[in-house]
Amino acid sequence: MAMERELLKNAFSKPCTVIYPFEKLEPPEGLRGKHEYDPEKCIGCGLCARICPSFSITLKGGPGPKCTGLLVDLGKCLFCGQCEEICPRDAIWLTTEYELAVINKEDGILDFERTPPPPKTTPKKVE
Amino acid sequence: MSEREFVIPVGPQHPALKEPESFLFTVDGEVVVDVEARIGYNHRGIEKAMESRNYIQNLYITERVCGICSNAHQTAYTGSVEEAGGIEIPERAKYIRVFVQELERLHSHLLWVGVAAHEIGFDTMFYLVWRDRELVMDLLEEISGNRVNYAMPTVGGVRRDLNKDNFMRYHKILDTVAERTNYYIKVASTEKTILERAVGVGYLGKEDMIRLSGCGPNARSSGVPCDIRKLSPYLIYDEIPFEHIYVDNGDVLGQVLVRVLETLEAVKICKWVLDNIPEGEIAVKFNPMQRLPEGEAAYLVEAQRGELIHYTISDGKNMPYRHKIRAPTMANIPSLIERLKGGYIADIPITLAGIDPCFSCTDRMVFYDEGKDKTWSWTEGELSKYRKEWYSK
Amino acid sequence: MSSPFTTLVAVLIFPGLSFILTYGLWCQWVSRKAAARLQNRQGPLHTGWQGILQPLADFIKLLVNEDITPAAADKPVFNYSPIAVFALPLAATFLIPIQSLTNLWGWDPIVSFEGDLILILFLMSVVILAVFLGGWSSGSLFGAVGATRAALMMLAYEIPLGLVAIGPAILAGSLQISKIVDWQVASVNAFFRAPSIQGLAVVGVLFIGVVIYVICLLAELELKPFDISEAETEIVHGWQVEYSGKKLALLNAGHDVKMVLAAALVTSLFLGGPAGPILPPFVWFILKTTFCVLVLTNLSVLFARFRIDQMVSGAWKYLVPLAVLQVMAVVALSGVI
């Protein structure tokens, strides 16, 4: 009988759970969720693909100037954020978006496009 | 087996077990006569996988050895790597590691209280405890960016800093958690149905516990003082004032007591860390391609379930030559079996839950010949020979 | 009941089969929702207003599910015991006074005769026999353990349950439920006209009776703290473990009907049955039984589960002597009145 008072208090207060698909909690700042990519900043170094502990990132087209973008397989991703940490140009980062369920496995692969920069004639112009 | 006895299988799939593991109970009526445990349903080859990844990648694999003690595994892993590589981490990083570790202990022990209540059929307490545990989970999510796998420690420090502006709020949350824990202590010590199911259930004395070398809250509930944080302090635990909790009840009530009292201690430690954390860097630079000097190191951590050992051998490359994990549940299984014998069928779930089992950390591979009733395991040389044969096929 | 037509309507529609089944679903919803709110949860929510149609949806879903009979089961017993578990409490509800079809203010039960209280107690015991057979024949170890536990529990609670049910019957001087209700109405009216110490004593003694009765009903309905024969974490739903599909739907419906029967018995024996001022009898019946369901739900979320040995020895140590004392007090009082 030790909990009777607590129970009655609960009965007349709002349930602590939220009705999820209709009511959503705000994710805290810094939550590690879906990836975002900035093709302008990316230099195609491929460090993210090499550090990824679950090998979920693949470089399209090959490293360096040949790189035409990234494929991020969310099904394999651990959301550790190591790719964000290692990227020298902050070109890939994690957002707070957490609703990532998909029907097909293929839909869970993020396809980031990037136009490779035109071949430079003089290496001095590279920033 | 006499005529009156029959065998009840609990597991690999059973509501009392949250992870697959098999226990065969020989029962006489409602009384358990003998127990046979079979582990190995959850073997994932993590130690092997770690040998082909570098030290940074391995961080996130060790974290996934166990969902609840993810930070404990990471702390032990980073500790062993830093010791092998002679890396000195900044003071602030040590404080943050302790803070996250104690928050994890808080939520893990509250989780256990809920699970234990559920095992004896007290679902109301289960729901309410888990509701209050959510405070800690939200706090961890805010600090680290994830609810379960925090990924806070890294080789050379921690990955995220604590923001000083939020400390007042953290203090308030911790106060609420302590207040709720005190309420649950009151409920557990006055509710007669709980006491009926906890007092004297699954008793194991101090001598037996030492003989069977249990660890963690399981051993401390039988009066064995074995908290690694006190016996061989790591990080900054030698500076923190906190009690070494152990009781000599030896039964499920003792396990409840140890865990709830440790919850209160964890709140105290967290508050101390918030008050005393020094300013400074949070990590020293560690390149993922960096090679570690040859050497080996073992690191002991008091995880929520007991003594956790990570042992790493480096052969001078940027990935470990061998990394061995000894998870606490493995050490607790012999004493668990002793606790189960002589009890009732109805007490099986709560006694099983009593050691807070985490079978996925535990499982090892052992060969077993049923005809000859012989068990053996392979040495490293035999394993690599097998691997060569397998891949040459 | 006057004509065969009204009898037929009474048996099949109101207050018989259809009403009891619908009301059983209502009770299940009340119970689930109340338990959820007491535990600070939402409970059923999406099917109908506040999830009021959820029990019906569950029932239909189970009817559609695949029905598996284990190869090791004793098939006839395994197949027929759910029918018994469903039909026996349903038959017992026909003896409860709810509402007369011919008279808006009357509450004649569908069937009524001297000694129908004994029949109800008998039917409730036979349900446990069906439960035992169903669990034992399922060919599962957990089913067998659950069945033995159910039978052991019956040995513990059936005697105090029967004893305290006899209390009101002794006071009313009849074993007919409708006469017990009539006696309660008459004596309550008499008490309000001329309050007396004896009247208060009767209320006190009957209060002890109702406490014992509710405890026994918790065991009868396999609610916590006496859900020992189901004990999900120990023996995986006990005697029901092998049932699926239509049979499980029947078992669940049987549980709902048992809930109605239990609440209706408390109402009829101790709370004055369907009688009450202003409103017609069936409204009072619904109000009072819903209150009983709420009390049972509250009790069932308040405790941890007992062990079978604790339950049996507790029942014999405390409940049975208390029930005997209560009956003796009732006998002593019945001489006074």
mmCIF file of C-alpha atoms in Angstrom, chain C residues 2-310:
data_model
loop_
_atom_site.group_PDB
_atom_site.id
_atom_site.type_symbol
_atom_site.label_atom_id
_atom_site.label_comp_id
_atom_site.label_asym_id
_atom_site.label_seq_id
_atom_site.Cartn_x
_atom_site.Cartn_y
_atom_site.Cartn_z
ATOM 1 C CA SER C 2 -43.772 -13.186 -18.618
ATOM 2 C CA SER C 3 -43.610 -14.365 -22.237
ATOM 3 C CA PRO C 4 -41.168 -16.581 -24.146
ATOM 4 C CA PHE C 5 -40.333 -13.607 -26.361
ATOM 5 C CA THR C 6 -39.176 -11.392 -23.512
ATOM 6 C CA THR C 7 -37.217 -14.324 -22.107
ATOM 7 C CA LEU C 8 -35.476 -14.779 -25.435
ATOM 8 C CA VAL C 9 -34.669 -11.069 -25.642
ATOM 9 C CA ALA C 10 -33.452 -11.140 -22.062
ATOM 10 C CA VAL C 11 -31.146 -14.086 -22.648
ATOM 11 C CA LEU C 12 -29.730 -13.032 -25.989
ATOM 12 C CA ILE C 13 -29.726 -9.259 -25.899
ATOM 13 C CA PHE C 14 -30.449 -7.466 -22.656
ATOM 14 C CA PRO C 15 -29.466 -8.087 -19.916
ATOM 15 C CA GLY C 16 -28.075 -11.371 -21.252
ATOM 16 C CA LEU C 17 -25.409 -12.348 -23.749
ATOM 17 C CA SER C 18 -24.904 -9.192 -25.837
ATOM 18 C CA PHE C 19 -25.099 -6.805 -22.923
ATOM 19 C CA ILE C 20 -22.699 -8.836 -20.794
ATOM 20 C CA LEU C 21 -20.172 -9.162 -23.613
ATOM 21 C CA THR C 22 -20.280 -5.455 -24.445
ATOM 22 C CA TYR C 23 -20.115 -4.644 -20.803
ATOM 23 C CA GLY C 24 -17.124 -6.978 -20.431
ATOM 24 C CA LEU C 25 -15.286 -5.025 -23.119
ATOM 25 C CA TRP C 26 -16.201 -1.799 -21.322
ATOM 26 C CA CYS C 27 -14.822 -3.196 -18.072
ATOM 27 C CA GLN C 28 -11.614 -4.201 -19.822
ATOM 28 C CA TRP C 29 -11.253 -0.699 -21.206
ATOM 29 C CA VAL C 30 -11.955 0.895 -17.820
ATOM 30 C CA SER C 31 -9.447 -1.408 -16.206
ATOM 31 C CA ARG C 32 -6.720 -0.807 -18.780
ATOM 32 C CA LYS C 33 -7.236 2.929 -18.894
ATOM 33 C CA ALA C 34 -7.361 3.272 -15.118
ATOM 34 C CA ALA C 35 -4.235 1.152 -14.667
ATOM 35 C CA ALA C 36 -2.445 3.246 -17.271
ATOM 36 C CA ARG C 37 -3.432 6.535 -15.671
ATOM 37 C CA LEU C 38 -2.448 5.320 -12.218
ATOM 38 C CA GLN C 39 0.946 4.428 -13.657
ATOM 39 C CA ASN C 40 1.207 7.822 -15.378
ATOM 40 C CA ARG C 41 0.806 6.311 -18.835
ATOM 41 C CA GLN C 42 -1.667 7.048 -21.628
ATOM 42 C CA GLY C 43 -3.300 3.652 -21.997
ATOM 43 C CA PRO C 44 -5.381 2.739 -25.062
ATOM 44 C CA LEU C 45 -5.773 5.875 -27.134
ATOM 45 C CA HIS C 46 -6.279 5.625 -30.856
ATOM 46 C CA THR C 47 -9.257 3.313 -31.456
ATOM 47 C CA GLY C 48 -12.380 5.350 -30.879
ATOM 48 C CA TRP C 49 -12.717 8.026 -28.216
ATOM 49 C CA GLN C 50 -9.779 7.566 -25.806
ATOM 50 C CA GLY C 51 -9.286 4.106 -27.267
ATOM 51 C CA ILE C 52 -12.652 2.860 -26.060
ATOM 52 C CA LEU C 53 -12.917 0.400 -28.954
ATOM 53 C CA GLN C 54 -9.457 -1.062 -28.317
ATOM 54 C CA PRO C 55 -10.711 -4.175 -26.443
ATOM 55 C CA LEU C 56 -13.076 -4.904 -29.336
ATOM 56 C CA ALA C 57 -10.279 -4.381 -31.840
ATOM 57 C CA ASP C 58 -8.047 -6.755 -29.882
ATOM 58 C CA PHE C 59 -10.824 -9.332 -29.796
ATOM 59 C CA ILE C 60 -11.409 -9.165 -33.551
ATOM 60 C CA LYS C 61 -7.679 -9.218 -34.244
ATOM 61 C CA LEU C 62 -7.279 -12.390 -32.169
ATOM 62 C CA LEU C 63 -10.171 -14.009 -34.052
ATOM 63 C CA VAL C 64 -8.306 -13.383 -37.303
ATOM 64 C CA ASN C 65 -4.979 -14.683 -35.945
ATOM 65 C CA GLU C 66 -3.673 -18.129 -36.748
ATOM 66 C CA ASP C 67 -4.938 -20.752 -34.334
ATOM 67 C CA ILE C 68 -2.230 -23.223 -33.385
ATOM 68 C CA THR C 69 -2.814 -26.438 -31.505
ATOM 69 C CA PRO C 70 0.460 -27.922 -30.276
ATOM 70 C CA ALA C 71 1.198 -31.434 -31.463
ATOM 71 C CA ALA C 72 1.795 -32.559 -27.871
ATOM 72 C CA ALA C 73 -1.554 -31.262 -26.660
ATOM 73 C CA ASP C 74 -4.494 -33.438 -25.688
ATOM 74 C CA LYS C 75 -6.658 -32.019 -28.444
ATOM 75 C CA PRO C 76 -10.285 -32.390 -27.276
ATOM 76 C CA VAL C 77 -9.563 -31.084 -23.781
ATOM 77 C CA PHE C 78 -7.314 -28.352 -25.127
ATOM 78 C CA ASN C 79 -9.980 -27.231 -27.612
ATOM 79 C CA TYR C 80 -13.018 -27.365 -25.332
ATOM 80 C CA SER C 81 -11.656 -25.826 -22.154
ATOM 81 C CA PRO C 82 -11.641 -22.240 -23.567
ATOM 82 C CA ILE C 83 -15.339 -22.680 -24.324
ATOM 83 C CA ALA C 84 -15.942 -23.713 -20.733
ATOM 84 C CA VAL C 85 -13.822 -20.840 -19.434
ATOM 85 C CA PHE C 86 -15.981 -18.484 -21.467
ATOM 86 C CA ALA C 87 -19.414 -20.072 -21.055
ATOM 87 C CA LEU C 88 -19.452 -20.855 -17.327
ATOM 88 C CA PRO C 89 -19.050 -17.279 -16.019
ATOM 89 C CA LEU C 90 -21.469 -16.129 -18.708
ATOM 90 C CA ALA C 91 -24.070 -18.591 -17.448
ATOM 91 C CA ALA C 92 -23.465 -17.384 -13.918
ATOM 92 C CA THR C 93 -24.202 -13.773 -14.887
ATOM 93 C CA PHE C 94 -27.770 -14.809 -15.831
ATOM 94 C CA LEU C 95 -28.402 -15.285 -12.113
ATOM 95 C CA ILE C 96 -27.421 -11.708 -11.271
ATOM 96 C CA PRO C 97 -30.236 -9.177 -10.948
ATOM 97 C CA ILE C 98 -29.616 -6.333 -13.385
ATOM 98 C CA GLN C 99 -32.831 -5.069 -14.984
ATOM 99 C CA SER C 100 -36.297 -6.385 -15.618
ATOM 100 C CA LEU C 101 -37.505 -6.020 -19.185
ATOM 101 C CA THR C 102 -41.160 -5.641 -18.286
ATOM 102 C CA ASN C 103 -40.779 -3.246 -15.387
ATOM 103 C CA LEU C 104 -38.419 -0.284 -15.626
ATOM 104 C CA TRP C 105 -37.923 -0.187 -11.849
ATOM 105 C CA GLY C 106 -37.642 -3.961 -11.344
ATOM 106 C CA TRP C 107 -34.519 -6.055 -11.300
ATOM 107 C CA ASP C 108 -35.538 -9.692 -11.671
ATOM 108 C CA PRO C 109 -32.665 -11.837 -12.911
ATOM 109 C CA ILE C 110 -33.211 -13.994 -16.010
ATOM 110 C CA VAL C 111 -33.111 -17.121 -13.870
ATOM 111 C CA SER C 112 -33.814 -17.040 -10.183
ATOM 112 C CA PHE C 113 -34.525 -19.710 -7.603
ATOM 113 C CA GLU C 114 -33.824 -20.462 -3.967
ATOM 114 C CA GLY C 115 -30.130 -21.439 -3.781
ATOM 115 C CA ASP C 116 -28.833 -19.721 -6.899
ATOM 116 C CA LEU C 117 -25.975 -18.230 -4.834
ATOM 117 C CA ILE C 118 -24.673 -21.763 -4.322
ATOM 118 C CA LEU C 119 -24.910 -22.362 -8.053
ATOM 119 C CA ILE C 120 -22.810 -19.270 -8.762
ATOM 120 C CA LEU C 121 -20.134 -20.357 -6.299
ATOM 121 C CA PHE C 122 -20.179 -23.792 -7.907
ATOM 122 C CA LEU C 123 -19.848 -22.367 -11.440
ATOM 123 C CA MET C 124 -16.946 -20.213 -10.371
ATOM 124 C CA SER C 125 -15.120 -23.259 -9.015
ATOM 125 C CA VAL C 126 -15.787 -25.260 -12.161
ATOM 126 C CA VAL C 127 -14.122 -22.490 -14.197
ATOM 127 C CA ILE C 128 -10.877 -23.252 -12.374
ATOM 128 C CA LEU C 129 -11.310 -26.903 -13.289
ATOM 129 C CA ALA C 130 -11.538 -25.900 -16.952
ATOM 130 C CA VAL C 131 -8.477 -23.686 -16.511
ATOM 131 C CA PHE C 132 -6.563 -26.555 -14.973
ATOM 132 C CA LEU C 133 -7.524 -28.958 -17.738
ATOM 133 C CA GLY C 134 -6.676 -26.427 -20.420
ATOM 134 C CA GLY C 135 -3.227 -25.739 -18.992
ATOM 135 C CA TRP C 136 -2.465 -29.358 -18.232
ATOM 136 C CA SER C 137 -3.518 -30.611 -21.654
ATOM 137 C CA SER C 138 -1.490 -28.023 -23.538
ATOM 138 C CA GLY C 139 1.595 -30.229 -23.448
ATOM 139 C CA SER C 140 3.782 -27.343 -22.309
ATOM 140 C CA LEU C 141 5.822 -27.327 -19.115
ATOM 141 C CA PHE C 142 4.889 -23.756 -18.402
ATOM 142 C CA GLY C 143 1.246 -24.617 -19.031
ATOM 143 C CA ALA C 144 1.452 -27.508 -16.597
ATOM 144 C CA VAL C 145 3.128 -25.396 -13.902
ATOM 145 C CA GLY C 146 0.553 -22.653 -14.417
ATOM 146 C CA ALA C 147 -2.299 -25.151 -14.214
ATOM 147 C CA THR C 148 -0.995 -26.628 -10.958
ATOM 148 C CA ARG C 149 -0.608 -23.168 -9.552
ATOM 149 C CA ALA C 150 -4.161 -22.252 -10.563
ATOM 150 C CA ALA C 151 -5.482 -25.361 -8.812
ATOM 151 C CA LEU C 152 -3.388 -24.680 -5.690
ATOM 152 C CA MET C 153 -4.622 -21.120 -5.589
ATOM 153 C CA MET C 154 -8.203 -22.291 -5.785
ATOM 154 C CA LEU C 155 -7.628 -24.440 -2.697
ATOM 155 C CA ALA C 156 -6.522 -21.294 -0.910
ATOM 156 C CA TYR C 157 -9.114 -18.701 -1.865
ATOM 157 C CA GLU C 158 -12.250 -20.718 -2.608
ATOM 158 C CA ILE C 159 -13.090 -21.347 1.041
ATOM 159 C CA PRO C 160 -12.961 -17.760 2.346
ATOM 160 C CA LEU C 161 -14.722 -16.676 -0.848
ATOM 161 C CA GLY C 162 -17.591 -19.060 -0.175
ATOM 162 C CA LEU C 163 -17.718 -18.289 3.550
ATOM 163 C CA VAL C 164 -18.068 -14.537 3.233
ATOM 164 C CA ALA C 165 -20.582 -14.869 0.415
ATOM 165 C CA ILE C 166 -22.765 -16.779 2.840
ATOM 166 C CA GLY C 167 -22.680 -13.841 5.318
ATOM 167 C CA PRO C 168 -25.283 -11.669 3.567
ATOM 168 C CA ALA C 169 -27.317 -14.795 2.830
ATOM 169 C CA ILE C 170 -27.562 -15.595 6.555
ATOM 170 C CA LEU C 171 -28.625 -12.033 7.331
ATOM 171 C CA ALA C 172 -31.201 -12.054 4.556
ATOM 172 C CA GLY C 173 -32.374 -15.521 5.515
ATOM 173 C CA SER C 174 -32.230 -16.661 1.916
ATOM 174 C CA LEU C 175 -29.777 -18.141 -0.598
ATOM 175 C CA GLN C 176 -31.466 -16.357 -3.474
ATOM 176 C CA ILE C 177 -29.506 -13.363 -4.790
ATOM 177 C CA SER C 178 -32.549 -11.246 -5.626
ATOM 178 C CA LYS C 179 -33.888 -11.818 -2.088
ATOM 179 C CA ILE C 180 -30.522 -10.763 -0.642
ATOM 180 C CA VAL C 181 -30.749 -7.580 -2.710
ATOM 181 C CA ASP C 182 -34.327 -7.032 -1.491
ATOM 182 C CA TRP C 183 -33.171 -7.501 2.106
ATOM 183 C CA GLN C 184 -30.384 -4.965 1.647
ATOM 184 C CA VAL C 185 -32.781 -2.398 0.188
ATOM 185 C CA ALA C 186 -35.281 -2.976 2.988
ATOM 186 C CA SER C 187 -32.716 -2.800 5.760
ATOM 187 C CA VAL C 188 -31.037 0.310 4.321
ATOM 188 C CA ASN C 189 -34.438 2.001 4.172
ATOM 189 C CA ALA C 190 -35.149 0.854 7.732
ATOM 190 C CA PHE C 191 -31.763 2.124 8.866
ATOM 191 C CA PHE C 192 -32.355 5.571 7.409
ATOM 192 C CA ARG C 193 -35.761 5.750 9.064
ATOM 193 C CA ALA C 194 -34.451 4.626 12.453
ATOM 194 C CA PRO C 195 -30.662 4.430 12.803
ATOM 195 C CA SER C 196 -29.543 1.828 15.312
ATOM 196 C CA ILE C 197 -26.299 0.484 16.752
ATOM 197 C CA GLN C 198 -27.110 -2.995 15.455
ATOM 198 C CA GLY C 199 -27.369 -1.588 11.955
ATOM 199 C CA LEU C 200 -23.922 -0.028 12.269
ATOM 200 C CA ALA C 201 -22.537 -3.332 13.573
ATOM 201 C CA VAL C 202 -23.965 -5.139 10.562
ATOM 202 C CA VAL C 203 -22.332 -2.601 8.253
ATOM 203 C CA GLY C 204 -18.999 -3.079 10.076
ATOM 204 C CA VAL C 205 -19.124 -6.858 9.882
ATOM 205 C CA LEU C 206 -20.135 -6.804 6.245
ATOM 206 C CA PHE C 207 -17.279 -4.384 5.548
ATOM 207 C CA ILE C 208 -14.810 -6.991 6.829
ATOM 208 C CA GLY C 209 -16.633 -9.444 4.604
ATOM 209 C CA VAL C 210 -16.304 -7.279 1.529
ATOM 210 C CA VAL C 211 -12.571 -6.783 2.154
ATOM 211 C CA ILE C 212 -12.011 -10.550 2.315
ATOM 212 C CA TYR C 213 -14.258 -11.015 -0.696
ATOM 213 C CA VAL C 214 -12.340 -8.493 -2.808
ATOM 214 C CA ILE C 215 -9.005 -10.096 -1.875
ATOM 215 C CA CYS C 216 -10.336 -13.486 -2.939
ATOM 216 C CA LEU C 217 -11.713 -12.001 -6.147
ATOM 217 C CA LEU C 218 -8.265 -10.642 -7.005
ATOM 218 C CA ALA C 219 -7.053 -14.235 -6.842
ATOM 219 C CA GLU C 220 -10.075 -15.506 -8.751
ATOM 220 C CA LEU C 221 -9.477 -12.995 -11.545
ATOM 221 C CA GLU C 222 -5.714 -13.683 -11.556
ATOM 222 C CA LEU C 223 -4.920 -10.030 -10.941
ATOM 223 C CA LYS C 224 -1.829 -8.848 -9.111
ATOM 224 C CA PRO C 225 -0.747 -9.632 -6.443
ATOM 225 C CA PHE C 226 -2.262 -13.045 -7.169
ATOM 226 C CA ASP C 227 -1.519 -13.458 -10.867
ATOM 227 C CA ILE C 228 0.649 -16.377 -9.813
ATOM 228 C CA SER C 229 -0.847 -18.791 -12.329
ATOM 229 C CA GLU C 230 -0.137 -16.364 -15.171
ATOM 230 C CA ALA C 231 3.098 -14.791 -13.908
ATOM 231 C CA GLU C 232 4.444 -13.511 -17.185
ATOM 232 C CA THR C 233 8.078 -13.158 -16.106
ATOM 233 C CA GLU C 234 8.194 -16.544 -14.400
ATOM 234 C CA ILE C 235 6.171 -19.002 -16.433
ATOM 235 C CA VAL C 236 5.339 -17.018 -19.565
ATOM 236 C CA HIS C 237 1.590 -16.579 -18.997
ATOM 237 C CA GLY C 238 1.229 -19.953 -17.318
ATOM 238 C CA TRP C 239 -1.735 -22.034 -18.361
ATOM 239 C CA GLN C 240 -2.556 -19.765 -21.343
ATOM 240 C CA VAL C 241 0.885 -20.114 -22.878
ATOM 241 C CA GLU C 242 -0.048 -22.389 -25.781
ATOM 242 C CA TYR C 243 -3.357 -20.738 -26.661
ATOM 243 C CA SER C 244 -3.565 -18.539 -29.732
ATOM 244 C CA GLY C 245 -6.095 -17.153 -32.191
ATOM 245 C CA LYS C 246 -9.758 -17.849 -31.567
ATOM 246 C CA LYS C 247 -9.143 -19.813 -28.389
ATOM 247 C CA LEU C 248 -7.156 -16.984 -26.865
ATOM 248 C CA ALA C 249 -9.897 -14.564 -27.921
ATOM 249 C CA LEU C 250 -12.407 -16.757 -26.092
ATOM 250 C CA LEU C 251 -10.154 -16.924 -23.027
ATOM 251 C CA ASN C 252 -9.811 -13.150 -22.994
ATOM 252 C CA ALA C 253 -13.561 -12.689 -23.406
ATOM 253 C CA GLY C 254 -14.013 -15.221 -20.600
ATOM 254 C CA HIS C 255 -11.714 -13.138 -18.420
ATOM 255 C CA ASP C 256 -13.776 -10.035 -19.154
ATOM 256 C CA VAL C 257 -17.014 -11.844 -18.321
ATOM 257 C CA LYS C 258 -15.402 -13.087 -15.110
ATOM 258 C CA MET C 259 -14.512 -9.499 -14.281
ATOM 259 C CA VAL C 260 -18.169 -8.470 -14.818
ATOM 260 C CA LEU C 261 -19.339 -11.404 -12.726
ATOM 261 C CA ALA C 262 -16.964 -10.554 -9.908
ATOM 262 C CA ALA C 263 -17.956 -6.896 -9.869
ATOM 263 C CA ALA C 264 -21.626 -7.856 -10.125
ATOM 264 C CA LEU C 265 -21.321 -10.271 -7.189
ATOM 265 C CA VAL C 266 -19.721 -7.631 -4.965
ATOM 266 C CA THR C 267 -22.466 -5.250 -6.032
ATOM 267 C CA SER C 268 -25.300 -7.701 -5.439
ATOM 268 C CA LEU C 269 -24.079 -9.153 -2.155
ATOM 269 C CA PHE C 270 -22.675 -6.059 -0.451
ATOM 270 C CA LEU C 271 -23.561 -2.861 -2.306
ATOM 271 C CA GLY C 272 -27.306 -3.246 -2.668
ATOM 272 C CA GLY C 273 -27.322 -4.605 -6.204
ATOM 273 C CA PRO C 274 -28.991 -2.563 -8.913
ATOM 274 C CA ALA C 275 -31.136 -0.667 -6.408
ATOM 275 C CA GLY C 276 -30.760 3.068 -6.054
ATOM 276 C CA PRO C 277 -32.683 6.315 -6.069
ATOM 277 C CA ILE C 278 -33.889 8.210 -9.157
ATOM 278 C CA LEU C 279 -32.066 6.219 -11.850
ATOM 279 C CA PRO C 280 -33.301 2.892 -13.284
ATOM 280 C CA PRO C 281 -31.671 -0.310 -11.963
ATOM 281 C CA PHE C 282 -29.306 -1.069 -14.861
ATOM 282 C CA VAL C 283 -27.766 2.417 -14.605
ATOM 283 C CA TRP C 284 -27.069 1.824 -10.933
ATOM 284 C CA PHE C 285 -25.721 -1.596 -11.813
ATOM 285 C CA ILE C 286 -23.293 -0.074 -14.320
ATOM 286 C CA LEU C 287 -22.221 2.658 -11.902
ATOM 287 C CA LYS C 288 -21.639 0.281 -9.016
ATOM 288 C CA THR C 289 -19.858 -2.424 -11.010
ATOM 289 C CA THR C 290 -17.631 0.132 -12.742
ATOM 290 C CA PHE C 291 -16.694 1.406 -9.316
ATOM 291 C CA CYS C 292 -15.852 -2.161 -8.282
ATOM 292 C CA VAL C 293 -13.716 -2.606 -11.402
ATOM 293 C CA LEU C 294 -11.870 0.604 -10.556
ATOM 294 C CA VAL C 295 -11.196 -0.610 -7.029
ATOM 295 C CA LEU C 296 -9.967 -3.979 -8.309
ATOM 296 C CA THR C 297 -7.721 -2.237 -10.839
ATOM 297 C CA ASN C 298 -6.291 0.073 -8.248
ATOM 298 C CA LEU C 299 -5.515 -2.859 -5.976
ATOM 299 C CA SER C 300 -3.948 -4.797 -8.812
ATOM 300 C CA VAL C 301 -1.434 -2.070 -9.659
ATOM 301 C CA LEU C 302 -0.545 -1.481 -6.032
ATOM 302 C CA PHE C 303 1.317 -4.675 -5.189
ATOM 303 C CA ALA C 304 4.085 -6.986 -6.276
ATOM 304 C CA ARG C 305 3.247 -10.578 -7.035
ATOM 305 C CA PHE C 306 3.211 -13.092 -4.180
ATOM 306 C CA ARG C 307 4.861 -16.466 -4.424
ATOM 307 C CA ILE C 308 2.520 -19.454 -4.538
ATOM 308 C CA ASP C 309 3.600 -20.745 -1.113
ATOM 309 C CA GLN C 310 3.229 -17.300 0.442
#
